[in-house]
Amino acid sequence: MASKGFPIFIVSMLKSIIVLGGRHWWLSFLVWMVLIAPVQAALELRVAVEQGVKQVTLGSSTTAIVRDGTGQAVGNLNAMAGMTAETNGSGIKLGQWQGKSLWIEPKDNGYVWIGDRWYRGRTRLVSSDNKLTAVNHVDLEHYLYSVIGAEMSPSWPIEALKAQAVAARSYVLHQRSKSKSDIYDVGDTQRWQVYKGLNSETVTTHQAVNATAGQIMTYGNKVILAVFHAASGGHTENVEDIWWSEPIPYLQGVPDYDQGTPVYQWTKTFSASQLSQKIPGVGNIIAMTPVERTPRGRVITLKVEGSRNTKTIKGKELRKILGLKSRLFTVSKTENGFQFNGRGYGHGLGLSQWGAYNLSRRGLNYLQILSHYYSSAQLSQMD
């Protein structure tokens, strides 16, 4: 049975393809489909696109085979026929099909619709605790087509995009090796890497991924934890000063080249009443004093003195509470509250994206950029 939201399904799909004009929109659609036509798959990732939901809209750009949990074909899903999968107490119901697990596999290199976006690959639906998880099974390189455009501006220099491609490929493979789920390898949010399906693919993201196909950063013959951030504010951090006590040779602080970029410096102000609401239990806030910092200046702990109480807050917790761009800041009292003057955006570990931008504009290639930010690591080819 077609979803009530199916007209939106079609309109969203068309909007995501191209700005259509005249009566020949279909020709633009076909040209676009050729441009993004997938190549032979190599390594399949399992990306959880929807987790713990009661229902999800699904579809396929071409006729799709519907399979049960054993892989047996049980029917076909018509092209461009959006349907709603939902839990029914004992499993999943998708039209006339039911089961604990269902597959949707597009024919002829088609695309799948999950929730509100188009994706490459195929979809697996899994039921657990009367909730649904929709997993996109997608080729690693095709996954990166989307991630690069979601994590870095596609208009940036190609060498910066290529550095991001190698970092993102390394990062997801490291995360995949540590996955504890038997259903998916990674999610699609910032906690993992932002993945938006076809929405964030462009010609330049294809070029960056294809030019670095299969390339990863390794240390000791193992793929590295290739974390990255927007900008460090002048110098990246040592992992042992930020996350855990054990040093990692390839995640040591190095000079950054993010000066002059939009997030190199920032300011955020709060009134006294705003801070008291965000940091309850201390009364009217009188003073905020950093107690401990990393060698590069990021706040580890900060003392908050109020009219009723004093408490110590971790820097990462305060950043989340106040929505600060980073933990690299100073705080000063103003007439009406407090002002935070900071630098950088993110945790400050590994690759600096704005640093990569500036270095690529200076003529450095992606290997030079990666070697700078992941010191001691080397570029390798996947087996």
Coordinates of C-alpha atoms in Angstrom, one line a residue:
M1 CA 0.0 0.0 0.0
A2 CA 1.5 3.3 -1.0
S3 CA 2.5 5.7 1.7
K4 CA 0.3 8.8 2.2
G5 CA 3.5 10.9 1.9
F6 CA 4.4 9.5 -1.6
P7 CA 3.8 12.7 -3.5
I8 CA 6.4 14.3 -1.2
F9 CA 8.6 11.3 -1.9
I10 CA 8.6 12.1 -5.6
V11 CA 9.0 15.9 -5.2
S12 CA 11.9 15.5 -2.7
M13 CA 13.6 13.1 -5.1
L14 CA 13.3 15.5 -8.0
K15 CA 14.5 18.5 -6.0
S16 CA 17.5 16.5 -4.8
I17 CA 18.4 15.6 -8.4
I18 CA 18.6 18.9 -10.3
V19 CA 16.8 22.2 -10.8
L20 CA 14.4 21.2 -13.5
G21 CA 13.4 23.4 -16.3
G22 CA 11.0 23.2 -19.2
R23 CA 9.5 20.0 -20.6
H24 CA 12.8 18.2 -20.8
W25 CA 13.5 17.6 -17.1
W26 CA 13.6 13.9 -17.8
L27 CA 16.7 14.4 -20.0
S28 CA 18.5 16.2 -17.1
F29 CA 17.4 13.3 -14.8
L30 CA 18.9 10.7 -17.1
V31 CA 22.2 12.7 -17.5
W32 CA 22.5 13.0 -13.7
M33 CA 21.8 9.3 -13.3
V34 CA 24.7 8.5 -15.7
L35 CA 27.0 10.8 -13.9
I36 CA 26.5 9.0 -10.6
A37 CA 26.2 5.5 -12.0
P38 CA 27.9 3.1 -9.5
V39 CA 31.0 1.0 -10.3
Q40 CA 31.8 -2.5 -9.2
A41 CA 31.5 -2.9 -5.5
A42 CA 34.6 -3.9 -3.4
L43 CA 33.8 -3.7 0.3
E44 CA 30.3 -3.3 1.7
L45 CA 29.5 -1.2 4.7
R46 CA 26.4 -1.5 6.9
V47 CA 25.2 2.0 7.8
A48 CA 22.3 2.5 10.2
V49 CA 20.2 5.3 8.7
E50 CA 17.2 4.9 11.0
Q51 CA 17.4 3.4 14.5
G52 CA 14.8 2.6 17.1
V53 CA 11.8 3.9 15.1
K54 CA 8.3 2.6 14.8
Q55 CA 8.0 3.2 11.0
V56 CA 10.0 4.4 8.1
T57 CA 9.2 5.2 4.4
L58 CA 11.0 3.1 1.9
G59 CA 11.2 2.8 -1.9
S60 CA 13.4 2.2 -4.9
S61 CA 14.1 4.1 -8.1
T62 CA 13.9 0.8 -10.0
T63 CA 11.9 -2.4 -9.5
A64 CA 13.4 -4.0 -6.3
I65 CA 13.5 -7.5 -5.1
V66 CA 12.0 -8.0 -1.6
R67 CA 13.7 -10.8 0.4
D68 CA 13.0 -12.4 3.7
G69 CA 15.6 -12.8 6.5
T70 CA 16.9 -16.0 4.9
G71 CA 17.6 -14.3 1.6
Q72 CA 14.6 -15.9 -0.2
A73 CA 12.9 -13.6 -2.7
V74 CA 9.3 -13.1 -1.7
G75 CA 8.2 -10.4 -4.1
N76 CA 8.9 -7.2 -6.0
L77 CA 8.6 -3.6 -5.0
N78 CA 7.5 -1.4 -7.9
A79 CA 9.8 1.4 -9.0
M80 CA 8.9 4.8 -7.4
A81 CA 6.3 3.2 -5.2
G82 CA 6.9 4.5 -1.7
M83 CA 5.8 2.3 1.1
T84 CA 5.8 2.5 4.9
A85 CA 7.5 -0.3 6.9
E86 CA 6.2 -0.5 10.5
T87 CA 6.5 -2.8 13.5
N88 CA 3.5 -5.1 14.2
G89 CA 4.4 -6.6 17.5
S90 CA 6.0 -9.8 16.1
G91 CA 8.3 -8.2 13.5
I92 CA 8.1 -5.9 10.4
K93 CA 5.2 -5.3 8.1
L94 CA 5.9 -3.9 4.7
G95 CA 2.8 -4.1 2.5
Q96 CA 2.0 -7.8 2.1
W97 CA 5.4 -8.9 3.4
Q98 CA 6.2 -9.6 7.1
G99 CA 9.2 -10.9 9.0
K100 CA 11.8 -10.2 11.6
S101 CA 14.1 -9.0 8.8
L102 CA 13.4 -7.9 5.2
W103 CA 15.6 -6.8 2.4
I104 CA 15.0 -4.3 -0.5
E105 CA 17.4 -4.8 -3.4
P106 CA 17.0 -2.5 -6.4
K107 CA 17.6 -4.0 -9.8
D108 CA 19.7 -2.4 -12.6
N109 CA 21.8 -0.3 -10.3
G110 CA 18.8 1.5 -8.8
Y111 CA 18.8 3.6 -5.6
V112 CA 16.9 3.1 -2.4
W113 CA 14.8 5.6 -0.5
I114 CA 15.1 5.5 3.3
G115 CA 13.2 8.0 5.4
D116 CA 13.7 11.2 3.4
R117 CA 16.7 10.6 1.2
W118 CA 18.0 8.5 -1.7
Y119 CA 20.9 6.1 -1.1
R120 CA 23.1 3.8 -3.1
G121 CA 23.2 0.1 -2.4
R122 CA 20.4 -1.9 -0.7
T123 CA 18.3 -1.8 2.5
R124 CA 17.9 -4.2 5.3
L125 CA 15.1 -3.8 7.8
V126 CA 15.6 -5.4 11.2
S127 CA 13.1 -5.6 14.1
S128 CA 14.2 -5.5 17.7
D129 CA 12.2 -4.7 20.9
N130 CA 9.2 -3.7 18.7
K131 CA 11.3 -1.1 16.9
L132 CA 12.9 -0.8 13.5
T133 CA 16.4 -0.3 12.3
A134 CA 17.0 0.5 8.6
V135 CA 20.5 -0.3 7.5
N136 CA 21.9 0.8 4.2
H137 CA 24.3 -1.8 2.8
V138 CA 26.6 0.3 0.5
D139 CA 30.0 0.0 -1.1
L140 CA 32.7 1.7 0.9
E141 CA 33.7 4.1 -2.0
H142 CA 30.1 5.0 -2.7
Y143 CA 29.6 5.7 1.0
L144 CA 32.6 8.1 0.8
Y145 CA 31.1 10.0 -2.2
S146 CA 28.4 11.2 0.3
V147 CA 30.5 11.6 3.4
I148 CA 33.1 13.9 1.8
G149 CA 30.4 16.3 0.7
A150 CA 28.7 16.2 4.1
E151 CA 31.9 16.7 6.1
M152 CA 33.7 19.2 3.9
S153 CA 32.6 21.8 1.4
P154 CA 32.7 20.3 -2.1
S155 CA 33.9 23.6 -3.5
W156 CA 37.2 23.4 -1.6
P157 CA 40.5 22.6 -3.4
I158 CA 40.7 19.0 -4.6
E159 CA 43.8 18.2 -2.6
A160 CA 41.9 19.1 0.6
L161 CA 39.0 16.9 -0.5
K162 CA 41.4 14.0 -1.3
A163 CA 42.9 14.3 2.2
Q164 CA 39.4 14.2 3.7
A165 CA 38.6 11.1 1.6
V166 CA 41.7 9.2 2.9
A167 CA 41.0 10.3 6.4
A168 CA 37.3 9.4 6.2
R169 CA 38.0 6.0 4.6
S170 CA 40.5 5.2 7.4
Y171 CA 38.2 6.4 10.1
V172 CA 35.2 4.3 9.0
L173 CA 37.3 1.2 8.6
H174 CA 38.8 1.7 12.1
Q175 CA 35.2 2.1 13.5
R176 CA 34.0 -0.9 11.5
S177 CA 36.8 -3.0 13.1
K178 CA 35.6 -1.9 16.6
S179 CA 31.8 -2.3 16.0
K180 CA 30.0 -4.3 18.6
S181 CA 26.7 -4.6 16.6
D182 CA 25.8 -7.6 14.5
I183 CA 23.3 -5.4 12.6
Y184 CA 25.4 -2.4 11.5
D185 CA 29.0 -1.2 11.3
V186 CA 28.4 2.6 11.8
G187 CA 25.7 5.1 12.1
D188 CA 25.2 8.2 9.9
T189 CA 25.5 11.1 12.4
Q190 CA 28.4 13.2 13.5
R191 CA 29.3 10.7 16.2
W192 CA 30.4 8.5 13.3
Q193 CA 30.7 10.5 10.1
V194 CA 27.9 12.5 8.6
Y195 CA 26.3 10.5 5.7
K196 CA 23.5 11.9 3.7
G197 CA 23.2 9.6 0.7
L198 CA 23.0 11.1 -2.7
N199 CA 22.1 14.5 -1.3
S200 CA 25.8 15.4 -0.5
E201 CA 27.4 13.8 -3.6
T202 CA 29.0 16.1 -6.2
V203 CA 31.4 15.8 -9.1
T204 CA 34.3 16.9 -6.9
T205 CA 33.5 14.4 -4.1
H206 CA 33.5 11.7 -6.8
Q207 CA 36.9 12.9 -8.1
A208 CA 38.4 13.0 -4.6
V209 CA 37.3 9.5 -3.7
N210 CA 38.1 8.0 -7.1
A211 CA 41.6 9.6 -7.1
T212 CA 42.4 8.0 -3.7
A213 CA 40.5 4.7 -4.2
G214 CA 41.4 2.2 -1.5
Q215 CA 44.0 4.4 0.1
I216 CA 44.2 4.5 3.9
M217 CA 46.5 5.8 6.7
T218 CA 48.2 3.1 8.7
Y219 CA 50.5 2.7 11.7
G220 CA 52.1 -0.6 12.6
N221 CA 50.3 -2.2 9.6
K222 CA 46.9 -1.3 11.1
V223 CA 44.4 1.3 9.9
I224 CA 44.6 4.4 12.2
L225 CA 41.9 6.2 14.1
A226 CA 41.9 9.1 11.6
V227 CA 39.9 11.6 13.6
F228 CA 39.4 15.1 12.2
H229 CA 37.9 18.4 13.2
A230 CA 37.1 21.8 11.6
A231 CA 39.9 23.9 13.0
S232 CA 42.2 23.7 16.0
G233 CA 42.8 27.4 16.6
G234 CA 46.6 27.3 15.8
H235 CA 47.8 23.9 17.1
T236 CA 46.3 20.5 17.2
E237 CA 46.3 18.4 20.5
N238 CA 47.9 15.3 21.8
V239 CA 45.3 12.5 22.2
E240 CA 46.5 11.8 25.8
D241 CA 45.6 15.3 26.8
I242 CA 42.1 15.2 25.4
W243 CA 40.6 11.7 25.4
W244 CA 42.7 9.2 27.3
S245 CA 46.0 8.8 29.0
E246 CA 47.7 6.5 26.5
P247 CA 49.7 8.4 23.8
I248 CA 49.2 7.5 20.2
P249 CA 52.2 8.4 17.9
Y250 CA 50.1 9.5 15.0
L251 CA 47.7 11.7 17.1
Q252 CA 50.2 14.1 18.5
G253 CA 49.9 17.9 18.4
V254 CA 51.3 19.8 15.4
P255 CA 51.2 23.4 14.3
D256 CA 47.9 24.1 12.4
Y257 CA 47.4 26.4 9.4
D258 CA 43.9 27.5 10.1
Q259 CA 44.7 31.2 10.7
G260 CA 42.3 33.6 9.0
T261 CA 39.5 31.0 8.5
P262 CA 35.9 31.7 9.7
V263 CA 36.3 29.6 12.9
Y264 CA 39.8 30.5 13.8
Q265 CA 38.5 32.9 16.4
W266 CA 35.0 33.3 17.9
T267 CA 33.2 35.0 20.7
K268 CA 30.0 34.1 22.6
T269 CA 28.3 36.0 25.4
F270 CA 25.8 35.0 28.0
S271 CA 23.8 37.0 30.5
A272 CA 24.0 36.1 34.2
S273 CA 20.5 34.7 34.1
Q274 CA 21.1 32.6 31.0
L275 CA 24.2 31.0 32.6
S276 CA 22.3 30.4 35.9
Q277 CA 19.6 28.5 33.9
K278 CA 22.2 26.5 32.0
I279 CA 24.3 25.7 35.1
P280 CA 21.8 25.1 37.9
G281 CA 22.5 24.5 41.5
V282 CA 24.9 27.4 42.2
G283 CA 22.6 30.4 42.3
N284 CA 23.6 33.6 40.6
I285 CA 27.0 33.0 39.0
I286 CA 29.7 35.3 40.3
A287 CA 32.9 33.9 38.7
M288 CA 34.0 31.3 36.1
T289 CA 37.6 30.3 36.3
P290 CA 39.5 27.6 34.3
V291 CA 41.3 25.3 36.8
E292 CA 43.1 22.9 34.5
R293 CA 44.1 23.2 30.8
T294 CA 45.9 21.1 28.3
P295 CA 49.4 22.1 27.3
R296 CA 47.8 23.9 24.3
G297 CA 45.2 25.7 26.3
R298 CA 42.0 23.7 26.1
V299 CA 39.9 23.8 29.3
I300 CA 39.9 20.4 31.1
T301 CA 38.0 21.7 34.2
L302 CA 36.4 25.0 35.2
K303 CA 35.3 26.3 38.6
V304 CA 31.9 28.0 38.7
E305 CA 31.3 30.2 41.8
G306 CA 27.7 31.1 42.6
S307 CA 25.8 32.9 45.3
R308 CA 24.7 29.6 46.8
N309 CA 27.3 27.0 45.8
T310 CA 30.5 26.3 43.9
K311 CA 31.0 23.5 41.5
T312 CA 33.7 22.2 39.1
I313 CA 32.6 21.3 35.6
K314 CA 34.6 19.4 32.9
G315 CA 35.4 21.4 29.9
K316 CA 33.8 19.0 27.4
E317 CA 30.6 19.1 29.5
L318 CA 30.6 22.9 29.6
R319 CA 31.2 23.1 25.9
K320 CA 28.1 20.9 25.3
I321 CA 25.9 22.9 27.8
L322 CA 26.8 26.3 26.3
G323 CA 27.2 25.3 22.7
L324 CA 30.8 26.5 22.4
K325 CA 32.7 25.8 19.3
S326 CA 35.7 24.4 21.2
R327 CA 37.3 24.1 24.7
L328 CA 40.1 26.5 23.7
F329 CA 38.7 29.7 25.3
T330 CA 39.1 32.4 27.9
V331 CA 36.2 33.7 30.0
S332 CA 35.7 37.2 31.3
K333 CA 33.0 38.9 33.3
T334 CA 31.0 41.6 31.6
E335 CA 28.6 44.2 32.9
N336 CA 25.6 41.8 32.3
G337 CA 27.2 38.4 32.3
F338 CA 30.2 36.6 30.9
Q339 CA 32.0 36.5 27.6
F340 CA 33.8 33.5 26.1
N341 CA 36.6 34.3 23.6
G342 CA 37.8 31.2 21.8
R343 CA 39.6 29.7 18.9
G344 CA 39.0 26.7 16.7
Y345 CA 36.0 24.4 16.2
G346 CA 36.0 20.8 17.4
H347 CA 38.1 18.6 19.6
G348 CA 41.5 19.6 18.0
L349 CA 42.7 16.1 17.3
G350 CA 44.1 14.8 14.0
L351 CA 43.3 16.4 10.6
S352 CA 42.3 20.1 10.7
Q353 CA 39.9 20.6 7.8
W354 CA 40.4 24.4 7.6
G355 CA 44.2 23.7 7.9
A356 CA 44.0 21.3 5.0
Y357 CA 42.1 24.0 3.1
N358 CA 44.9 26.6 3.6
L359 CA 47.7 24.1 3.0
S360 CA 46.1 23.0 -0.3
R361 CA 45.8 26.6 -1.4
R362 CA 49.6 26.9 -0.7
G363 CA 50.2 24.1 -3.1
L364 CA 50.6 21.1 -0.8
N365 CA 49.2 17.8 -2.0
Y366 CA 46.9 15.5 0.0
L367 CA 49.8 13.2 1.1
Q368 CA 51.7 16.1 2.4
I369 CA 48.6 17.3 4.3
L370 CA 47.9 13.9 5.8
S371 CA 51.6 13.3 6.7
H372 CA 51.6 16.6 8.6
Y373 CA 48.5 16.0 10.7
Y374 CA 48.9 12.2 11.2
S375 CA 52.6 12.2 12.0
S376 CA 54.2 8.8 12.1
A377 CA 51.4 7.3 10.0
Q378 CA 51.9 6.2 6.4
L379 CA 49.7 6.1 3.3
S380 CA 48.8 2.5 2.4
Q381 CA 46.6 0.6 -0.1
M382 CA 43.8 -1.6 1.2
D383 CA 44.2 -5.3 0.5

